[in-house]
Coordinates of C-alpha atoms in Angstrom, one line a residue:
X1 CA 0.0 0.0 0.0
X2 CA 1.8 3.6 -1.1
X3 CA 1.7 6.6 1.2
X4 CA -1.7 7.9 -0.8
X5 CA -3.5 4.8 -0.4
X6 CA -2.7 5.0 3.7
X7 CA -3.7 8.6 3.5
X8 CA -7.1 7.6 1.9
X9 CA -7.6 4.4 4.1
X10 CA -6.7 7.0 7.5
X11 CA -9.1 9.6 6.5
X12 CA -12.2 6.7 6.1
X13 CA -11.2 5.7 9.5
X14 CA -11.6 9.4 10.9
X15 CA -14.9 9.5 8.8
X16 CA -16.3 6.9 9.9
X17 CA -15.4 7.8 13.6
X18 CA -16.3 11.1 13.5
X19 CA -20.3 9.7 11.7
X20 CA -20.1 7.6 14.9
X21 CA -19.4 9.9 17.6
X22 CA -22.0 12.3 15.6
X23 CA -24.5 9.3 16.0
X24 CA -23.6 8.8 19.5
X25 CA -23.8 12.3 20.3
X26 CA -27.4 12.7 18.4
X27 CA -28.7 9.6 20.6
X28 CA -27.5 11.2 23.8
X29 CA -29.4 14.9 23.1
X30 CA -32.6 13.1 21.9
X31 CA -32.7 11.1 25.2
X32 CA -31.8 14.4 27.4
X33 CA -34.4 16.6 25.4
X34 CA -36.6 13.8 25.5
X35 CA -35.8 10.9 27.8
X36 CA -38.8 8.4 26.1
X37 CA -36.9 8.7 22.8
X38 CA -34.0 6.5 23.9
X39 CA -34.2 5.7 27.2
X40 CA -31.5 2.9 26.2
X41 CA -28.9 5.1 25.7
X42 CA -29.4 6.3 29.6
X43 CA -30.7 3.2 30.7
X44 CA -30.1 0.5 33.6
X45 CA -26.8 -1.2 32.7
X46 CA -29.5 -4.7 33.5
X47 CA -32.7 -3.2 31.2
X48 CA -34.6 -5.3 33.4
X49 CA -33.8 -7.2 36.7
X50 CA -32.5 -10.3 36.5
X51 CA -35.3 -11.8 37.8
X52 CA -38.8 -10.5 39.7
X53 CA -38.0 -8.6 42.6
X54 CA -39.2 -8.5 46.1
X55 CA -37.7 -4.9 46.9
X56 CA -38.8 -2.1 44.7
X57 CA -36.5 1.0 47.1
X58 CA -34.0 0.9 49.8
X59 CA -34.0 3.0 52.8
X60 CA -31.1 2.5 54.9
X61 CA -30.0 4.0 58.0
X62 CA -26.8 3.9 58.5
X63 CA -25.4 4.5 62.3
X64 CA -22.2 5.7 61.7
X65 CA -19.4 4.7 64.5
X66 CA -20.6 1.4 65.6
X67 CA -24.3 0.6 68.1
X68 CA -23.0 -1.5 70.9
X69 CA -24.9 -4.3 70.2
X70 CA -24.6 -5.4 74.0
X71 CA -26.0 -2.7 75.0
X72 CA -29.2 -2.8 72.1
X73 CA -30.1 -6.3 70.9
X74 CA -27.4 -9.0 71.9
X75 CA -28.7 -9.7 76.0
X76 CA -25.8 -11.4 77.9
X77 CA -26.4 -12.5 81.5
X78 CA -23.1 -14.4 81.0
X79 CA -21.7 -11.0 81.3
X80 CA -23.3 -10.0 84.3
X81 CA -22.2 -13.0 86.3
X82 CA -18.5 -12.7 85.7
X83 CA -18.6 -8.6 85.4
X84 CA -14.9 -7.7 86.4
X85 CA -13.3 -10.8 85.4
X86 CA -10.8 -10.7 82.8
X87 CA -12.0 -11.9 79.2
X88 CA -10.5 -15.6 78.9
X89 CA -8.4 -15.8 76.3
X90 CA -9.7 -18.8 74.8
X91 CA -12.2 -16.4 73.8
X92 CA -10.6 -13.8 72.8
X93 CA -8.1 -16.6 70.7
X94 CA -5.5 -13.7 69.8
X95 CA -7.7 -11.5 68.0
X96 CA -6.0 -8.1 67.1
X97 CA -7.2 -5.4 68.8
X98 CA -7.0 -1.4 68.2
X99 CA -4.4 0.6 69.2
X100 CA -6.8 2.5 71.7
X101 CA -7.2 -1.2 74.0
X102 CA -4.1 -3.2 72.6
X103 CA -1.7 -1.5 75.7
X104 CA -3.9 -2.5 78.4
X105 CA -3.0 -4.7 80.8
X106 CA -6.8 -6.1 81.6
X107 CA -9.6 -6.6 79.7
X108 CA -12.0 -7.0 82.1
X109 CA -16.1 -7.7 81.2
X110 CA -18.6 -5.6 81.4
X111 CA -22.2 -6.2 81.5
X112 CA -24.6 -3.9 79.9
X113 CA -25.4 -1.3 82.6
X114 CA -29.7 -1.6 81.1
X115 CA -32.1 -4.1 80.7
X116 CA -33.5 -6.2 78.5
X117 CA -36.6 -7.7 78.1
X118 CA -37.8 -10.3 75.1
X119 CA -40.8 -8.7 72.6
X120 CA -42.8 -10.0 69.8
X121 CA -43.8 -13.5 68.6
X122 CA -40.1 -13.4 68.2
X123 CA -39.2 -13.2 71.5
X124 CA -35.8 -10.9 70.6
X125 CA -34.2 -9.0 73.2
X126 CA -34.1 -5.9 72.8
X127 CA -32.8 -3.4 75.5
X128 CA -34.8 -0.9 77.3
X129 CA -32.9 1.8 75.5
X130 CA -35.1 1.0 72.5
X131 CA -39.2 1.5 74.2
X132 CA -40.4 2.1 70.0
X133 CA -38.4 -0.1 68.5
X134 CA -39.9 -3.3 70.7
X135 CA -42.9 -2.0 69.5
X136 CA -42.2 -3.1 66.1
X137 CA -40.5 -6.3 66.5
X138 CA -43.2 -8.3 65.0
X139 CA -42.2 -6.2 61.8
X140 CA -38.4 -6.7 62.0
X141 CA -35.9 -8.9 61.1
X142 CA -32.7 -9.2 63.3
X143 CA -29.1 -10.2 62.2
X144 CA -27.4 -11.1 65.2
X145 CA -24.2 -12.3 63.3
X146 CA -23.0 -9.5 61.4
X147 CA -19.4 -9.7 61.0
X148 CA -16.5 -7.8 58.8
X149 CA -12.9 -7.9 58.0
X150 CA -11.8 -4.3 58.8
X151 CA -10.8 -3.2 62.7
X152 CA -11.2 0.9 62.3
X153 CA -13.9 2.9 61.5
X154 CA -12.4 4.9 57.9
X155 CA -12.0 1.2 56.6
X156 CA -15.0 -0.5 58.0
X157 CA -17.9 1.9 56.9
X158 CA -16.3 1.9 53.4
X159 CA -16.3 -1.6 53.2
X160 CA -19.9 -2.2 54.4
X161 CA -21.0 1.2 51.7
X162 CA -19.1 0.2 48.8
X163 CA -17.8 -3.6 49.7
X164 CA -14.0 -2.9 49.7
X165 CA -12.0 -1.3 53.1
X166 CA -10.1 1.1 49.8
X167 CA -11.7 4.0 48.6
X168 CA -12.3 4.1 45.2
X169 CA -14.9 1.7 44.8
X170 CA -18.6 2.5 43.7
X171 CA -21.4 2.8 46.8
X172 CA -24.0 0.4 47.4
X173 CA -26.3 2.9 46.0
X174 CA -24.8 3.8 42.8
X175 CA -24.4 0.3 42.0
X176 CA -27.8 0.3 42.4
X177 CA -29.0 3.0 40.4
X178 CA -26.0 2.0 37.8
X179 CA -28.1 -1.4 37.4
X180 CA -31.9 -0.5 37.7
X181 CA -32.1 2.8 37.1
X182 CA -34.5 5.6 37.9
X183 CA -38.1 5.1 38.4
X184 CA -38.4 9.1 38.0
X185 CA -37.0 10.6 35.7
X186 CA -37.5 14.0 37.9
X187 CA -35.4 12.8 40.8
X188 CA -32.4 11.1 40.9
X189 CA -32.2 7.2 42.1
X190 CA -29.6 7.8 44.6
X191 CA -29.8 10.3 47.6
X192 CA -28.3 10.8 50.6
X193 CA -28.7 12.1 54.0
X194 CA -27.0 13.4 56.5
X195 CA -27.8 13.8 60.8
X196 CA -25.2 14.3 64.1
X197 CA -25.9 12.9 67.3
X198 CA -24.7 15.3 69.9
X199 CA -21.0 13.2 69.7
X200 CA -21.1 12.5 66.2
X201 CA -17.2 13.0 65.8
X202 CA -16.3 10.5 63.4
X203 CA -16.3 11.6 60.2
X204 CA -18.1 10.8 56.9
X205 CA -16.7 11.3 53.5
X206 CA -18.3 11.9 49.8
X207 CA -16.6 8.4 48.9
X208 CA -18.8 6.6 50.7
X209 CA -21.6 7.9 48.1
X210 CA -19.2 8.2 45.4
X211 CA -19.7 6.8 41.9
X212 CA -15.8 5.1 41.9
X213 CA -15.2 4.4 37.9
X214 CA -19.1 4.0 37.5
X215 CA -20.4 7.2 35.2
X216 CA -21.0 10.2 37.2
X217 CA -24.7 10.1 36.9
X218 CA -24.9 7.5 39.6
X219 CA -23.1 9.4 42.0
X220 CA -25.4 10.0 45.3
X221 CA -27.1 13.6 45.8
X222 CA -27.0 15.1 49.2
X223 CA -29.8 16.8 50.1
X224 CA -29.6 19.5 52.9
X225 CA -31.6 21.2 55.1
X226 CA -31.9 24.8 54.8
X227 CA -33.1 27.2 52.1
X228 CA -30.7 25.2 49.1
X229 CA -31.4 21.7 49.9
X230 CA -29.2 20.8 47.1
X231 CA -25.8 22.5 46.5
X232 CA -26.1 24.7 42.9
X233 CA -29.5 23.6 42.0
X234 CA -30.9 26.9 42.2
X235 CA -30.5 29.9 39.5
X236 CA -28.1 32.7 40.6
X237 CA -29.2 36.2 40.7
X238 CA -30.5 37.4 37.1
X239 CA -31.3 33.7 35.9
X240 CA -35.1 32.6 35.4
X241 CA -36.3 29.2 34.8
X242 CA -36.6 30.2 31.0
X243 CA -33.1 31.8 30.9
X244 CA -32.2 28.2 32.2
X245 CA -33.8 26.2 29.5
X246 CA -32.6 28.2 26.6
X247 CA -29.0 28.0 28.3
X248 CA -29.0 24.2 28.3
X249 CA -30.6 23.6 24.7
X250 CA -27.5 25.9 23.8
X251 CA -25.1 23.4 25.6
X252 CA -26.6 20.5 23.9
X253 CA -26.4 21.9 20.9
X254 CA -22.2 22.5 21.5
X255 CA -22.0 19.2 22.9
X256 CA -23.8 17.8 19.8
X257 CA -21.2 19.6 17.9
X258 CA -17.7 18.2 19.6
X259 CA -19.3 14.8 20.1
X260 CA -18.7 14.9 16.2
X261 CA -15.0 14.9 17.0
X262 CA -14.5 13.7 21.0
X263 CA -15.9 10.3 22.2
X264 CA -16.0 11.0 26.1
X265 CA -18.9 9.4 28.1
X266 CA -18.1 11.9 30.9
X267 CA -19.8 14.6 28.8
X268 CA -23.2 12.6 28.2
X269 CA -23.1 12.3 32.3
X270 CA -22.3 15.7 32.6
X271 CA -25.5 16.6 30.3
X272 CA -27.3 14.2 31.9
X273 CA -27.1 15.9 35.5
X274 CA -27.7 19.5 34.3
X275 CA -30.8 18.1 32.9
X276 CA -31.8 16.4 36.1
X277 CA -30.8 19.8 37.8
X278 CA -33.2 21.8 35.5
X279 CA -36.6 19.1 36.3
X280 CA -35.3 19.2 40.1
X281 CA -36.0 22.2 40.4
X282 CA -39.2 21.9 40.0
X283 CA -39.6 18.3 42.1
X284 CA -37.3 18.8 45.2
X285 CA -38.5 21.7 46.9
X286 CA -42.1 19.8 46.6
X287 CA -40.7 16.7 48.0
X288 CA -38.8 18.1 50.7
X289 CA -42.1 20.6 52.2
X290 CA -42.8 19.2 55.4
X291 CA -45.4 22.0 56.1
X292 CA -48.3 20.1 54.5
X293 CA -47.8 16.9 56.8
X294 CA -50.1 16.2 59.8
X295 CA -49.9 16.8 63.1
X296 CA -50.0 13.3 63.9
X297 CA -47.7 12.6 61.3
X298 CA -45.0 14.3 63.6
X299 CA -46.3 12.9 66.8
X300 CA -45.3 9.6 65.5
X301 CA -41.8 10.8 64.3
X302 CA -41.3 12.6 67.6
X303 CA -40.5 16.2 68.0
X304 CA -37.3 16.1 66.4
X305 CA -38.8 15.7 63.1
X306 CA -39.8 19.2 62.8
X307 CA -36.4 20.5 63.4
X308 CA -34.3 20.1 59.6
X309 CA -31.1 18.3 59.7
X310 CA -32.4 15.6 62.7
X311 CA -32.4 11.9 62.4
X312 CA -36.1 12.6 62.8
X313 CA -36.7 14.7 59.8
X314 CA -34.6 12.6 57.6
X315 CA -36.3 9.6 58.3
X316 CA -39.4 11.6 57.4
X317 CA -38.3 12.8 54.2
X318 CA -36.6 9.1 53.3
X319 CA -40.7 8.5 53.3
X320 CA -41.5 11.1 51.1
X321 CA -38.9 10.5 49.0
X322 CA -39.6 6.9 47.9
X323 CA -43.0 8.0 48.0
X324 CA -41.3 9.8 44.9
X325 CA -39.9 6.6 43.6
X326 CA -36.4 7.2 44.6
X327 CA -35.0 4.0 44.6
X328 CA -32.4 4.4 47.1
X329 CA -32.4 6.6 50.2
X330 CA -29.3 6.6 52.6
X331 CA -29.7 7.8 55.7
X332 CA -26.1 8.6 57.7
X333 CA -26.3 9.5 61.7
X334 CA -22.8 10.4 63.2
X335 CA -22.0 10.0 67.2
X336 CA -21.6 6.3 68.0
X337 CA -17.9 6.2 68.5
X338 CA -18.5 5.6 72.5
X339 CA -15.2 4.8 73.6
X340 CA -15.9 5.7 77.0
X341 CA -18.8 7.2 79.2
X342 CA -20.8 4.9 77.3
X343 CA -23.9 4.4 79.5
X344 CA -24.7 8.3 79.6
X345 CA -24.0 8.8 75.9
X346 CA -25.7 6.0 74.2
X347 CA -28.5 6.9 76.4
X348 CA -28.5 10.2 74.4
X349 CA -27.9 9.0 71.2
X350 CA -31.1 6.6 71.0
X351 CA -32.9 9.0 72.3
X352 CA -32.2 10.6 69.1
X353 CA -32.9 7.7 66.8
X354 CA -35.3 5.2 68.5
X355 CA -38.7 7.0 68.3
X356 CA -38.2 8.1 64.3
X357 CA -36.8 4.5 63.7
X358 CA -40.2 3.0 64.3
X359 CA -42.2 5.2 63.1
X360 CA -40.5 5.1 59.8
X361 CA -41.5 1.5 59.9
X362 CA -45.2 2.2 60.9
X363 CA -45.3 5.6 58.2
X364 CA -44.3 2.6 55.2
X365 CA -46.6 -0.1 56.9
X366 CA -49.7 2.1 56.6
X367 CA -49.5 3.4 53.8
X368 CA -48.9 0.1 52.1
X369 CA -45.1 1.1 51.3
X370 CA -43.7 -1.7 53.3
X371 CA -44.9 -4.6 50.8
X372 CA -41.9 -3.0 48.1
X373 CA -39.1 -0.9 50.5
X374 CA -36.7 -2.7 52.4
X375 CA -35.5 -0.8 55.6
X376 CA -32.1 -1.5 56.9
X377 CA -30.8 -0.1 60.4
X378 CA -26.8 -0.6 61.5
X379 CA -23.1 0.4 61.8
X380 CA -20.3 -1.2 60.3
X381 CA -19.1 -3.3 63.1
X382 CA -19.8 -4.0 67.3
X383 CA -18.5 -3.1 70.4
X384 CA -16.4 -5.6 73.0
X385 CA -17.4 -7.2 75.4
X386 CA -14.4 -5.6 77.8
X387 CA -14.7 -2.2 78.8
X388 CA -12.2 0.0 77.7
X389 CA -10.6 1.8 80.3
X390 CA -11.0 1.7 83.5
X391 CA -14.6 -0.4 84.4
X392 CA -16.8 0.7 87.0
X393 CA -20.3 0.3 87.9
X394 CA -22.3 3.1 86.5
X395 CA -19.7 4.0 83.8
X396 CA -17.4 1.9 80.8
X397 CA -16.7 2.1 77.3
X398 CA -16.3 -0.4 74.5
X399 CA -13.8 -0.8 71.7
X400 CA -14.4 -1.6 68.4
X401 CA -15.4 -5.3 67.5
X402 CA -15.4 -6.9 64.3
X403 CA -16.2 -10.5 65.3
X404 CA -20.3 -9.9 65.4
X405 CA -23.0 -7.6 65.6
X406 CA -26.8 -6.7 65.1
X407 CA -28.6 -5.4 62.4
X408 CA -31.9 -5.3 61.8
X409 CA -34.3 -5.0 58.4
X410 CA -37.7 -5.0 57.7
X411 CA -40.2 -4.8 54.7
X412 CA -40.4 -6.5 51.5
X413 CA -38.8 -10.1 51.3
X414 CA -37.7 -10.7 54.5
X415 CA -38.9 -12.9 56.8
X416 CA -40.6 -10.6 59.4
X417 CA -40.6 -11.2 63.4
X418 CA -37.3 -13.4 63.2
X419 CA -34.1 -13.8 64.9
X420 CA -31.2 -15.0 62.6
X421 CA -27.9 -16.4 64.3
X422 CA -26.7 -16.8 67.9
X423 CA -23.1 -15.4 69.7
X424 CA -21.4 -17.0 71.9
X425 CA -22.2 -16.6 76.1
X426 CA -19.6 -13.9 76.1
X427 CA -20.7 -11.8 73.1
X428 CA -17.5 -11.9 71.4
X429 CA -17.8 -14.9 68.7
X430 CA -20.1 -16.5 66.4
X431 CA -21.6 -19.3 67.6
X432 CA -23.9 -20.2 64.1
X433 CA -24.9 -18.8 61.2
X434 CA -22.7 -15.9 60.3
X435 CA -23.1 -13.2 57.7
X436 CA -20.6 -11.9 56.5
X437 CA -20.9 -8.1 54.8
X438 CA -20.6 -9.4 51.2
X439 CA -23.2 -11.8 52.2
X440 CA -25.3 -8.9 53.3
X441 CA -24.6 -7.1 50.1
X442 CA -25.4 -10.3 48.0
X443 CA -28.5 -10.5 50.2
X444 CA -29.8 -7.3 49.7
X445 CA -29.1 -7.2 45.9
X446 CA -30.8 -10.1 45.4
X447 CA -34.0 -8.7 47.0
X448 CA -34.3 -6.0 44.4
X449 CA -33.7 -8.7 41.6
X450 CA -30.2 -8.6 40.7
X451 CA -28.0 -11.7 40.7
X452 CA -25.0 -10.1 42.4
X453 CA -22.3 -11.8 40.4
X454 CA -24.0 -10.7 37.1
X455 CA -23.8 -6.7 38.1
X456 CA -20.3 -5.9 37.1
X457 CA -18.8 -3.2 35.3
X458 CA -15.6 -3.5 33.3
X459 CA -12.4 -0.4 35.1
X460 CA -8.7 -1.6 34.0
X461 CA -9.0 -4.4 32.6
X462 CA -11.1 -6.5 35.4
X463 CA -15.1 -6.3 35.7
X464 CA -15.5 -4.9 39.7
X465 CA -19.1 -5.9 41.3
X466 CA -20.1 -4.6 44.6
X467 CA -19.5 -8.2 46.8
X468 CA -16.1 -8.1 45.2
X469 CA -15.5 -11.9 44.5
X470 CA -17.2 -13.0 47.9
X471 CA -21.2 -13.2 49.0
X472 CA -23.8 -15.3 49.3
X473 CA -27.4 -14.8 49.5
X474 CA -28.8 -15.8 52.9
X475 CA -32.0 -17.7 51.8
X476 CA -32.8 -17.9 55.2
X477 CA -33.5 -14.6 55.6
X478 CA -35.8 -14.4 53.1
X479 CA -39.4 -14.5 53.3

């Protein structure tokens, strides 16, 4: 082939490309100007689950910095019998330990300083810190052998949000709205949001809702309390809805033109949420008006929930919001890091979380929103069963634990009033039926119809799914 011939044969190649990216571009602005045009090229990665699902939204609330579960769901009398006595270390079989408990020269046990009393056909403990929440047992499904891999809190909550201890990885959530997609097209499918318990002093970080190498679109959207619930949403000064629209059919119209010449995904995305900016507008201030709900409606939720920013109100507006088809709502509360001075502070902290808790549960179950949404309540890992520090009577703390701890779910698909998994005497070890947090995951996934080795998305030269190359699905657990 002479030097013409290559010439010719490199300029059909650019042709053709450039026709390509022009088709690829024209696709993309149809389905932004008009989303029923070509849904596809927007889409769910799946089309369609990969079978029926029991679990149409997710509403999970997230306690950030680790529930005791001794002193919640996990009743211990073992505990209260040898209170003072050092941990035996055919329990404790070497496990590492933190650095904050790793120097001390006793590890003596600690019984829960409350009481518990067993509710529900069920008969689960559950600890008189919690009066709503054994009011809803019968409704509730309790993992009592929760267990994880990571030690501190930075690794663990990422692990249990995005189902690797590195950051980098996409969220539960975005994997989710990466695989089903939106059920309105108004709101995006993944939301998060945020509450403090008066020690919430652990911090939370945008990765945990991040996107990782999954397109942007899937990224979670904080919303706020206060005048802009969502950061940039609103116009500036001088800008009017119209002003808006015309402005964006002008930047399709550019990105129309240099899709001719650059094949970046990044700038569909990027289109994508400007678009879903411009109809939020018009959807989120709607959806987050808590001035047209009842009286009674806040009775149930407990004062807090008229106060923006609690535990209280979110839980309120996670309602609203699948109510709005938002597939998945996240739900962070900071401030269960209790190290020490546990008893008082824990005290405090499900104060703030018990009452809204339930009556989430009760809000779904009458209105018939409980037979599709799956609620899920818990931290990324337990507390010991040795008090850090120094132990006394009416005061203690707890270290991290890895080993086990207590969830609990409730709503579509899972078995309801039932206790899965038993610890030890001591609290401190598995004694049957573990679930691991890629089990979880796999679990949970499976729920809302996806097969959770079949959701993977191709990043450098490996296809990445949420469970990693671990998980089962608990059948168990399901109803």
């Amino acid at each position: 082939m002479d030097l013409q011939d290559q010439l010719h044969d490199m300029m059909s190649r650019r042709t053709f490309l450039g026709q390509t990216g022009a088709g690829i571009g024209t696709l993309a602005l149809a389905s932004l100007l008009n989303p029923g045009t070509a849904s596809a090229a927007a889409g769910p990665a799946l089309g369609k689950p990969h079978f029926p699902p029991k679990v149409k939204r997710v509403i999970y609330l997230f306690q950030s910095g680790a529930p005791s579960q001794l002193e919640l769901f996990d009743y211990k009398p073992r505990l209260e019998t040898m209170w003072g006595q050092e941990l035996p270390e055919s329990v404790r079989k070497g496990q590492r330990l933190t650095g904050m408990t790793a120097g001390q020269s006793r590890f003596p046990l600690a019984a829960s300083a409350f009481k518990f009393a067993q509710h529900g056909q069920s008969r689960a403990w559950v600890s008189e810190l919690l009066p709503y929440t054994s009011r809803v047992v019968d409704d509730l499904c309790f993992i009592k052998t929760m267990h994880t891999e990571a030690i501190n809190h930075d690794p663990a909550v990422t692990f249990i949000q995005t189902g690797s201890q590195q950051a980098g990885r996409p969220s539960f959530g975005s994997w989710v709205s990466y695989g089903l997609g939106s059920d309105n097209q108004n709101m995006p499918a993944f939301v998060v949001l945020l509450s403090k318990g008066r020690n919430g002093d652990q911090p939370l970080y945008a990765k945990l809702w991040s996107n990782g190498f999954l397109p942007s679109v899937h990224q979670g959207v904080v919303f706020r309390s206060g005048p802009d619930p969502v950061f940039y949403l609103n116009n500036p000064p001088g800008i009017d809805r119209t002003s808006r629209r015309r402005m964006l059919d002008y930047l399709a119209k550019l990105h129309h033109e240099q899709a001719k010449h650059v094949l970046d995904p990044e700038i569909d995305n990027r289109m994508q949420q400007y678009e879903m900016a411009y109809r939020m507008q018009a959807s989120v201030p709607e959806t987050l008006d808590l001035s047209k709900e009842p009286n009674y409606i806040f009775d149930l939720y407990g004062p807090d929930s008229r106060q923006p920013g609690t535990f209280a109100a979110n839980c309120l507006l996670a309602r609203k919001l699948i109510e709005k088809d938002v597939k998945f709502v996240q739900l962070y509360h900071q401030g269960w890091d209790q190290h020490g001075n546990l008893p008082n502070d824990i005290r405090v902290q499900t104060k703030s979380v018990d009452q809204a808790s339930a009556a989430l549960v009760m809000d779904l179950k009458q209105r018939g929103l409980l037979d599709d949404t799956l609620v899920i309540w818990g931290g990324e890992f337990g507390r010991t069963n040795y008090s850090q520090g120094k132990l006394k009577k009416d005061n203690y703390g707890r270290d991290h634990h890895p080993r086990c701890y207590t969830i609990w779910m409730a709503g579509a698909g899972i078995k309801k009033s039932f206790v899965y998994g038993e610890t030890d005497e001591f609290g401190y070890n598995i004694a049957r039926d573990p679930v691991h947090v890629h089990d979880f995951q796999a679990t949970v996934m499976h729920l809302m119809g996806v097969d959770h080795e079949k959701l993977t998305f191709k990043h450098q030269g490996r296809r990445y799914r949420l469970t990693d190359v671990h998980g089962k699905v608990i059948k168990p657990l399901l109803a």
